[in-house]
PDB file of C-alpha atoms in Angstrom:
ATOM      1  CA  ARG F  12     -15.760 -10.351  -5.637  1.00 73.00           C
ATOM      2  CA  LYS F  13     -12.621  -8.858  -3.934  1.00 82.00           C
ATOM      3  CA  GLU F  14     -11.052 -10.893  -1.127  1.00 89.00           C
ATOM      4  CA  VAL F  15     -11.492  -8.326   1.603  1.00 93.00           C
ATOM      5  CA  GLU F  16     -14.103  -5.514   1.072  1.00 94.00           C
ATOM      6  CA  GLN F  17     -14.946  -2.959   3.670  1.00 95.00           C
ATOM      7  CA  ASP F  18     -17.767   0.097   4.065  1.00 91.00           C
ATOM      8  CA  PRO F  19     -16.820   2.557   1.346  1.00 84.00           C
ATOM      9  CA  GLY F  20     -17.302   5.415   3.620  1.00 86.00           C
ATOM     10  CA  PRO F  21     -16.023   8.168   4.476  1.00 94.00           C
ATOM     11  CA  PHE F  22     -18.047   8.123   7.732  1.00 96.00           C
ATOM     12  CA  ASN F  23     -18.611  11.423   9.253  1.00 97.00           C
ATOM     13  CA  VAL F  24     -19.547  11.325  12.866  1.00 97.00           C
ATOM     14  CA  PRO F  25     -19.922  14.158  15.898  1.00 98.00           C
ATOM     15  CA  GLU F  26     -17.880  13.391  18.975  1.00 98.00           C
ATOM     16  CA  GLY F  27     -19.385  10.951  21.271  1.00 98.00           C
ATOM     17  CA  ALA F  28     -20.989   8.784  18.609  1.00 98.00           C
ATOM     18  CA  THR F  29     -20.722   5.090  18.173  1.00 98.00           C
ATOM     19  CA  VAL F  30     -19.516   4.211  14.746  1.00 97.00           C
ATOM     20  CA  ALA F  31     -19.497   0.128  13.570  1.00 97.00           C
ATOM     21  CA  PHE F  32     -17.178  -0.645  10.371  1.00 97.00           C
ATOM     22  CA  ASN F  33     -18.000  -3.718   8.410  1.00 96.00           C
ATOM     23  CA  CYS F  34     -15.668  -5.993   6.550  1.00 96.00           C
ATOM     24  CA  THR F  35     -16.344  -9.210   4.665  1.00 96.00           C
ATOM     25  CA  TYR F  36     -13.969 -11.648   3.273  1.00 95.00           C
ATOM     26  CA  SER F  37     -14.177 -14.384   0.362  1.00 93.00           C
ATOM     27  CA  ASN F  38     -11.888 -16.920   1.792  1.00 89.00           C
ATOM     28  CA  SER F  39     -13.715 -19.403   4.317  1.00 88.00           C
ATOM     29  CA  ALA F  40     -10.331 -20.811   5.310  1.00 88.00           C
ATOM     30  CA  SER F  41      -9.036 -17.544   6.730  1.00 89.00           C
ATOM     31  CA  GLN F  42      -7.616 -17.939   9.761  1.00 87.00           C
ATOM     32  CA  SER F  43      -6.237 -14.719  11.474  1.00 92.00           C
ATOM     33  CA  PHE F  44      -8.238 -11.299  11.519  1.00 95.00           C
ATOM     34  CA  PHE F  45      -6.940  -7.939  12.462  1.00 95.00           C
ATOM     35  CA  TRP F  46      -7.994  -4.141  12.716  1.00 97.00           C
ATOM     36  CA  TYR F  47      -5.353  -1.604  11.794  1.00 97.00           C
ATOM     37  CA  ARG F  48      -5.702   2.206  11.722  1.00 97.00           C
ATOM     38  CA  GLN F  49      -3.774   4.517   9.477  1.00 96.00           C
ATOM     39  CA  ASP F  50      -3.626   8.281  10.058  1.00 96.00           C
ATOM     40  CA  CYS F  51      -3.070  10.506   6.932  1.00 92.00           C
ATOM     41  CA  ARG F  52       0.425   9.967   5.502  1.00 90.00           C
ATOM     42  CA  LYS F  53       1.492   7.662   8.243  1.00 94.00           C
ATOM     43  CA  GLU F  54       2.226   4.101   8.435  1.00 96.00           C
ATOM     44  CA  PRO F  55      -0.618   1.346   9.483  1.00 96.00           C
ATOM     45  CA  LYS F  56      -0.735   0.713  13.189  1.00 96.00           C
ATOM     46  CA  LEU F  57      -2.153  -2.574  14.644  1.00 94.00           C
ATOM     47  CA  LEU F  58      -5.344  -1.543  16.368  1.00 96.00           C
ATOM     48  CA  MET F  59      -6.501  -5.095  17.562  1.00 95.00           C
ATOM     49  CA  SER F  60      -6.502  -8.471  16.740  1.00 93.00           C
ATOM     50  CA  VAL F  61      -9.921  -9.963  16.296  1.00 95.00           C
ATOM     51  CA  TYR F  62     -10.709 -13.199  18.203  1.00 91.00           C
ATOM     52  CA  SER F  63     -13.362 -15.769  17.394  1.00 89.00           C
ATOM     53  CA  SER F  64     -15.167 -15.029  20.868  1.00 90.00           C
ATOM     54  CA  GLY F  65     -15.162 -11.435  20.166  1.00 90.00           C
ATOM     55  CA  ASN F  66     -12.744  -8.750  21.913  1.00 95.00           C
ATOM     56  CA  GLU F  67     -12.825  -5.535  23.552  1.00 96.00           C
ATOM     57  CA  ASP F  68     -10.143  -3.141  24.402  1.00 95.00           C
ATOM     58  CA  GLY F  69     -11.374  -0.063  25.960  1.00 97.00           C
ATOM     59  CA  ARG F  70     -14.032   1.955  23.524  1.00 98.00           C
ATOM     60  CA  PHE F  71     -12.991  -0.621  20.771  1.00 98.00           C
ATOM     61  CA  THR F  72     -14.828  -3.954  20.399  1.00 98.00           C
ATOM     62  CA  ALA F  73     -14.145  -6.275  17.469  1.00 97.00           C
ATOM     63  CA  GLN F  74     -16.209  -9.282  16.477  1.00 97.00           C
ATOM     64  CA  LEU F  75     -15.923 -12.138  14.106  1.00 96.00           C
ATOM     65  CA  ASN F  76     -18.697 -14.213  12.536  1.00 95.00           C
ATOM     66  CA  ARG F  77     -17.038 -16.770  10.450  1.00 93.00           C
ATOM     67  CA  ALA F  78     -20.389 -18.570   9.331  1.00 93.00           C
ATOM     68  CA  SER F  79     -20.971 -15.066   7.386  1.00 94.00           C
ATOM     69  CA  GLN F  80     -17.365 -14.381   6.974  1.00 95.00           C
ATOM     70  CA  TYR F  81     -17.890 -11.064   8.423  1.00 95.00           C
ATOM     71  CA  ILE F  82     -15.482  -8.726  10.870  1.00 97.00           C
ATOM     72  CA  SER F  83     -16.619  -5.737  12.462  1.00 97.00           C
ATOM     73  CA  LEU F  84     -15.174  -3.022  14.685  1.00 98.00           C
ATOM     74  CA  LEU F  85     -17.470  -0.752  17.065  1.00 98.00           C
ATOM     75  CA  ILE F  86     -15.872   2.565  18.360  1.00 98.00           C
ATOM     76  CA  ARG F  87     -17.735   3.714  21.047  1.00 98.00           C
ATOM     77  CA  ASP F  88     -17.802   7.389  22.602  1.00 98.00           C
ATOM     78  CA  SER F  89     -15.929   8.586  19.610  1.00 98.00           C
ATOM     79  CA  LYS F  90     -13.042  11.150  19.933  1.00 98.00           C
ATOM     80  CA  LEU F  91     -11.467  13.619  17.768  1.00 98.00           C
ATOM     81  CA  SER F  92      -8.184  11.564  17.710  1.00 97.00           C
ATOM     82  CA  ASP F  93     -10.150   8.555  16.483  1.00 98.00           C
ATOM     83  CA  SER F  94     -10.322  10.106  12.922  1.00 98.00           C
ATOM     84  CA  ALA F  95      -8.148   8.046  10.951  1.00 97.00           C
ATOM     85  CA  THR F  96      -8.543   5.390   7.985  1.00 96.00           C
ATOM     86  CA  TYR F  97      -9.841   1.735   9.475  1.00 97.00           C
ATOM     87  CA  LEU F  98      -8.203  -1.288   7.489  1.00 96.00           C
ATOM     88  CA  CYS F  99      -9.518  -4.598   8.028  1.00 96.00           C
ATOM     89  CA  VAL F 100      -6.717  -7.284   7.438  1.00 95.00           C
ATOM     90  CA  VAL F 101      -7.347 -11.232   6.737  1.00 94.00           C
ATOM     91  CA  ARG F 102      -4.777 -13.766   6.675  1.00 91.00           C
ATOM     92  CA  THR F 103      -5.393 -16.802   4.739  1.00 84.00           C
ATOM     93  CA  SER F 104      -4.881 -20.431   5.353  1.00 74.00           C
ATOM     94  CA  TYR F 105      -1.637 -19.970   2.764  1.00 71.00           C
ATOM     95  CA  ASP F 106      -0.340 -17.316   4.991  1.00 76.00           C
ATOM     96  CA  LYS F 107      -1.329 -14.906   2.362  1.00 82.00           C
ATOM     97  CA  VAL F 108      -2.062 -11.278   4.111  1.00 88.00           C
ATOM     98  CA  ILE F 109      -4.696  -9.381   2.491  1.00 90.00           C
ATOM     99  CA  PHE F 110      -5.378  -5.834   3.547  1.00 93.00           C
ATOM    100  CA  GLY F 111      -8.800  -4.192   2.796  1.00 93.00           C
ATOM    101  CA  PRO F 112      -9.190  -0.829   1.056  1.00 92.00           C
ATOM    102  CA  GLY F 113      -9.780   0.901   4.342  1.00 94.00           C
ATOM    103  CA  THR F 114     -12.763   2.855   5.762  1.00 95.00           C
ATOM    104  CA  SER F 115     -12.268   6.644   6.518  1.00 96.00           C
ATOM    105  CA  LEU F 116     -13.546   8.073   9.856  1.00 97.00           C
ATOM    106  CA  SER F 117     -13.710  11.909  10.565  1.00 97.00           C
ATOM    107  CA  VAL F 118     -15.031  12.732  14.016  1.00 98.00           C
ATOM    108  CA  ILE F 119     -16.602  16.097  14.389  1.00 97.00           C
ATOM    109  CA  PRO F 120     -16.639  18.403  17.144  1.00 95.00           C
TER     110      PRO F 120
ATOM    111  CA  SER E  21      11.475  -4.201  22.810  1.00 85.00           C
ATOM    112  CA  GLN E  22      11.454  -4.594  18.886  1.00 86.00           C
ATOM    113  CA  THR E  23      11.632  -1.621  16.702  1.00 92.00           C
ATOM    114  CA  ILE E  24      11.716  -1.015  12.959  1.00 95.00           C
ATOM    115  CA  HIS E  25      13.692   1.779  11.159  1.00 95.00           C
ATOM    116  CA  GLN E  26      13.330   2.526   7.479  1.00 96.00           C
ATOM    117  CA  TRP E  27      14.850   5.621   5.714  1.00 92.00           C
ATOM    118  CA  PRO E  28      14.861   7.988   4.065  1.00 93.00           C
ATOM    119  CA  ALA E  29      11.332   9.547   5.167  1.00 94.00           C
ATOM    120  CA  THR E  30      10.711  11.229   1.818  1.00 96.00           C
ATOM    121  CA  LEU E  31      12.578  10.889  -1.829  1.00 97.00           C
ATOM    122  CA  VAL E  32      12.222  12.907  -5.073  1.00 97.00           C
ATOM    123  CA  GLN E  33      13.851  10.878  -7.891  1.00 97.00           C
ATOM    124  CA  PRO E  34      14.010  11.593 -11.543  1.00 98.00           C
ATOM    125  CA  VAL E  35      12.722   9.012 -14.133  1.00 97.00           C
ATOM    126  CA  GLY E  36      15.449   6.300 -14.891  1.00 97.00           C
ATOM    127  CA  SER E  37      17.404   6.963 -11.726  1.00 97.00           C
ATOM    128  CA  PRO E  38      18.182   3.974  -9.455  1.00 97.00           C
ATOM    129  CA  LEU E  39      16.665   3.584  -5.861  1.00 97.00           C
ATOM    130  CA  SER E  40      17.662   1.977  -2.730  1.00 96.00           C
ATOM    131  CA  LEU E  41      15.453   1.885   0.323  1.00 97.00           C
ATOM    132  CA  GLU E  42      16.647   0.350   3.578  1.00 96.00           C
ATOM    133  CA  CYS E  43      14.936  -1.155   6.614  1.00 97.00           C
ATOM    134  CA  THR E  44      16.345  -2.713   9.529  1.00 97.00           C
ATOM    135  CA  VAL E  45      14.706  -4.244  12.608  1.00 96.00           C
ATOM    136  CA  GLU E  46      16.444  -4.284  16.101  1.00 95.00           C
ATOM    137  CA  GLY E  47      15.333  -6.254  19.233  1.00 92.00           C
ATOM    138  CA  THR E  48      14.575  -9.706  17.338  1.00 90.00           C
ATOM    139  CA  SER E  49      16.101 -12.205  15.298  1.00 88.00           C
ATOM    140  CA  ASN E  50      15.163 -14.094  12.166  1.00 89.00           C
ATOM    141  CA  PRO E  51      11.916 -11.844  11.545  1.00 91.00           C
ATOM    142  CA  ASN E  52       9.776 -12.167   8.555  1.00 91.00           C
ATOM    143  CA  LEU E  53      10.101  -8.927   6.443  1.00 94.00           C
ATOM    144  CA  TYR E  54       7.912  -7.300   4.089  1.00 94.00           C
ATOM    145  CA  TRP E  55       7.873  -4.505   1.545  1.00 95.00           C
ATOM    146  CA  TYR E  56       4.609  -2.996   0.668  1.00 94.00           C
ATOM    147  CA  ARG E  57       3.742  -0.032  -1.519  1.00 94.00           C
ATOM    148  CA  GLN E  58       0.548   2.257  -1.123  1.00 93.00           C
ATOM    149  CA  ALA E  59      -0.220   4.436  -4.174  1.00 85.00           C
ATOM    150  CA  ALA E  60      -2.054   7.573  -3.579  1.00 79.00           C
ATOM    151  CA  GLY E  61      -5.816   6.627  -2.464  1.00 75.00           C
ATOM    152  CA  ARG E  62      -5.283   3.104  -2.902  1.00 79.00           C
ATOM    153  CA  GLY E  63      -4.779  -0.169  -0.756  1.00 85.00           C
ATOM    154  CA  LEU E  64      -1.494  -1.836   0.411  1.00 91.00           C
ATOM    155  CA  GLN E  65       0.253  -3.774  -1.963  1.00 91.00           C
ATOM    156  CA  LEU E  66       2.560  -6.722  -1.010  1.00 91.00           C
ATOM    157  CA  LEU E  67       5.963  -6.344  -3.109  1.00 94.00           C
ATOM    158  CA  PHE E  68       8.426  -8.873  -1.603  1.00 94.00           C
ATOM    159  CA  TYR E  69       8.700 -10.778   1.795  1.00 91.00           C
ATOM    160  CA  SER E  70      11.561 -12.722   3.257  1.00 93.00           C
ATOM    161  CA  VAL E  71      11.491 -15.477   5.748  1.00 90.00           C
ATOM    162  CA  GLY E  72      15.278 -15.509   6.118  1.00 91.00           C
ATOM    163  CA  ILE E  73      19.040 -14.247   4.916  1.00 93.00           C
ATOM    164  CA  GLY E  74      18.846 -14.359   1.009  1.00 91.00           C
ATOM    165  CA  GLN E  75      15.433 -15.480   0.850  1.00 93.00           C
ATOM    166  CA  ILE E  76      13.154 -13.357  -1.361  1.00 93.00           C
ATOM    167  CA  SER E  77       9.681 -13.956  -2.520  1.00 90.00           C
ATOM    168  CA  SER E  78       8.121 -11.617  -5.152  1.00 89.00           C
ATOM    169  CA  GLU E  79       4.429 -10.938  -5.224  1.00 84.00           C
ATOM    170  CA  VAL E  80       4.137  -8.547  -8.301  1.00 80.00           C
ATOM    171  CA  PRO E  81       6.342  -8.659 -11.462  1.00 66.00           C
ATOM    172  CA  GLN E  82       7.947  -5.046 -11.558  1.00 78.00           C
ATOM    173  CA  ASN E  83      11.249  -3.343 -11.887  1.00 90.00           C
ATOM    174  CA  LEU E  84      11.917  -3.479  -8.402  1.00 95.00           C
ATOM    175  CA  SER E  85      14.041  -5.834  -6.561  1.00 95.00           C
ATOM    176  CA  ALA E  86      14.725  -6.869  -2.965  1.00 96.00           C
ATOM    177  CA  SER E  87      17.612  -8.145  -0.962  1.00 96.00           C
ATOM    178  CA  ARG E  88      18.263  -9.589   2.473  1.00 97.00           C
ATOM    179  CA  PRO E  89      22.054  -9.265   3.227  1.00 95.00           C
ATOM    180  CA  GLN E  90      22.023  -9.657   6.877  1.00 95.00           C
ATOM    181  CA  ASP E  91      19.088 -11.380   9.263  1.00 94.00           C
ATOM    182  CA  ARG E  92      17.401  -7.748  10.107  1.00 95.00           C
ATOM    183  CA  GLN E  93      18.199  -5.757   7.163  1.00 96.00           C
ATOM    184  CA  PHE E  94      15.860  -5.542   4.085  1.00 97.00           C
ATOM    185  CA  ILE E  95      16.699  -3.647   1.119  1.00 97.00           C
ATOM    186  CA  LEU E  96      14.363  -2.359  -1.736  1.00 97.00           C
ATOM    187  CA  SER E  97      16.024  -1.537  -5.010  1.00 96.00           C
ATOM    188  CA  SER E  98      15.438  -0.455  -8.587  1.00 96.00           C
ATOM    189  CA  LYS E  99      17.829   0.119 -11.490  1.00 96.00           C
ATOM    190  CA  LYS E 100      15.737   2.468 -13.438  1.00 96.00           C
ATOM    191  CA  LEU E 101      12.633   4.223 -11.742  1.00 96.00           C
ATOM    192  CA  LEU E 102       9.388   4.625 -13.467  1.00 95.00           C
ATOM    193  CA  LEU E 103       6.545   7.389 -12.890  1.00 95.00           C
ATOM    194  CA  SER E 104       4.435   4.434 -11.855  1.00 92.00           C
ATOM    195  CA  ASP E 105       6.795   3.632  -8.995  1.00 94.00           C
ATOM    196  CA  SER E 106       5.803   6.584  -7.274  1.00 94.00           C
ATOM    197  CA  GLY E 107       3.951   5.939  -3.914  1.00 94.00           C
ATOM    198  CA  PHE E 108       4.517   5.436  -0.212  1.00 96.00           C
ATOM    199  CA  TYR E 109       6.732   2.392   0.402  1.00 97.00           C
ATOM    200  CA  LEU E 110       6.448   0.434   3.945  1.00 97.00           C
ATOM    201  CA  CYS E 111       8.658  -2.012   5.508  1.00 97.00           C
ATOM    202  CA  ALA E 112       7.102  -4.314   7.849  1.00 95.00           C
ATOM    203  CA  TRP E 113       8.024  -7.321  10.171  1.00 94.00           C
ATOM    204  CA  ARG E 114       6.073  -9.816  12.277  1.00 89.00           C
ATOM    205  CA  LYS E 115       6.840 -12.340  14.842  1.00 81.00           C
ATOM    206  CA  GLY E 116       4.887 -15.202  13.174  1.00 78.00           C
ATOM    207  CA  ALA E 117       1.712 -16.226  11.364  1.00 74.00           C
ATOM    208  CA  ASP E 118      -0.619 -15.207  14.109  1.00 77.00           C
ATOM    209  CA  TYR E 119       0.745 -11.723  14.912  1.00 83.00           C
ATOM    210  CA  GLY E 120      -0.010  -8.510  13.200  1.00 87.00           C
ATOM    211  CA  TYR E 121       2.532  -6.700  11.333  1.00 91.00           C
ATOM    212  CA  THR E 122       4.945  -3.949  12.700  1.00 93.00           C
ATOM    213  CA  PHE E 123       5.497  -1.017   9.943  1.00 96.00           C
ATOM    214  CA  GLY E 124       8.218   1.220   9.462  1.00 96.00           C
ATOM    215  CA  SER E 125       7.383   4.772   9.430  1.00 96.00           C
ATOM    216  CA  GLY E 126       7.364   4.413   5.377  1.00 96.00           C
ATOM    217  CA  THR E 127       9.162   6.271   2.746  1.00 97.00           C
ATOM    218  CA  ARG E 128       7.061   8.575   0.343  1.00 96.00           C
ATOM    219  CA  LEU E 129       8.769   8.349  -3.210  1.00 96.00           C
ATOM    220  CA  THR E 130       8.042  10.657  -5.960  1.00 96.00           C
ATOM    221  CA  VAL E 131       9.272   9.983  -9.411  1.00 96.00           C
ATOM    222  CA  VAL E 132       9.624  13.241 -11.500  1.00 97.00           C
TER     223      VAL E 132
END
């Protein structure tokens, strides 16, 4: 089992749709969780940290389920500018940071 | 505010040639610094990290090396490039363990 796994994608959704990305991790002692977005041929950029109680930033909501070792990212009211690859990132108890393979999103007019 | 600079943006090098990529961070001191590589269509692979001047940890055995001659400078080098060294090289820093990374704009290396 890979250390961090994500939905294989790609996701093609119309503008205004709600889309959810899922991520699972194998190390139950993992301590920090993040979502990054990476535009084509660009560097990854931090989208948001994921907190145990869940957190929201505008149209984006991140949730963590430690019991199931599962992280999610929900994007509401999708915009064309949301088209990118979304990377799930996990930091383990040994301070090892693992990037998931990413899920590609295309928002279609 | 903190900024990270990485150059060059694009590089085409022949097999067997040397490599030097530089990364500098401004606006902070004693950052943790990282070199990642992303092969085409693949995920990010950690190559090296450094927690201080002269301290380098290698994650993957390869023909690359890293150095940290100054607090906010991180250099990735190779004496002889291989075709398999092609990829998107990213430098990153972070404030501490619970913070996310901030990446430089990357260097797209093509070895021909």
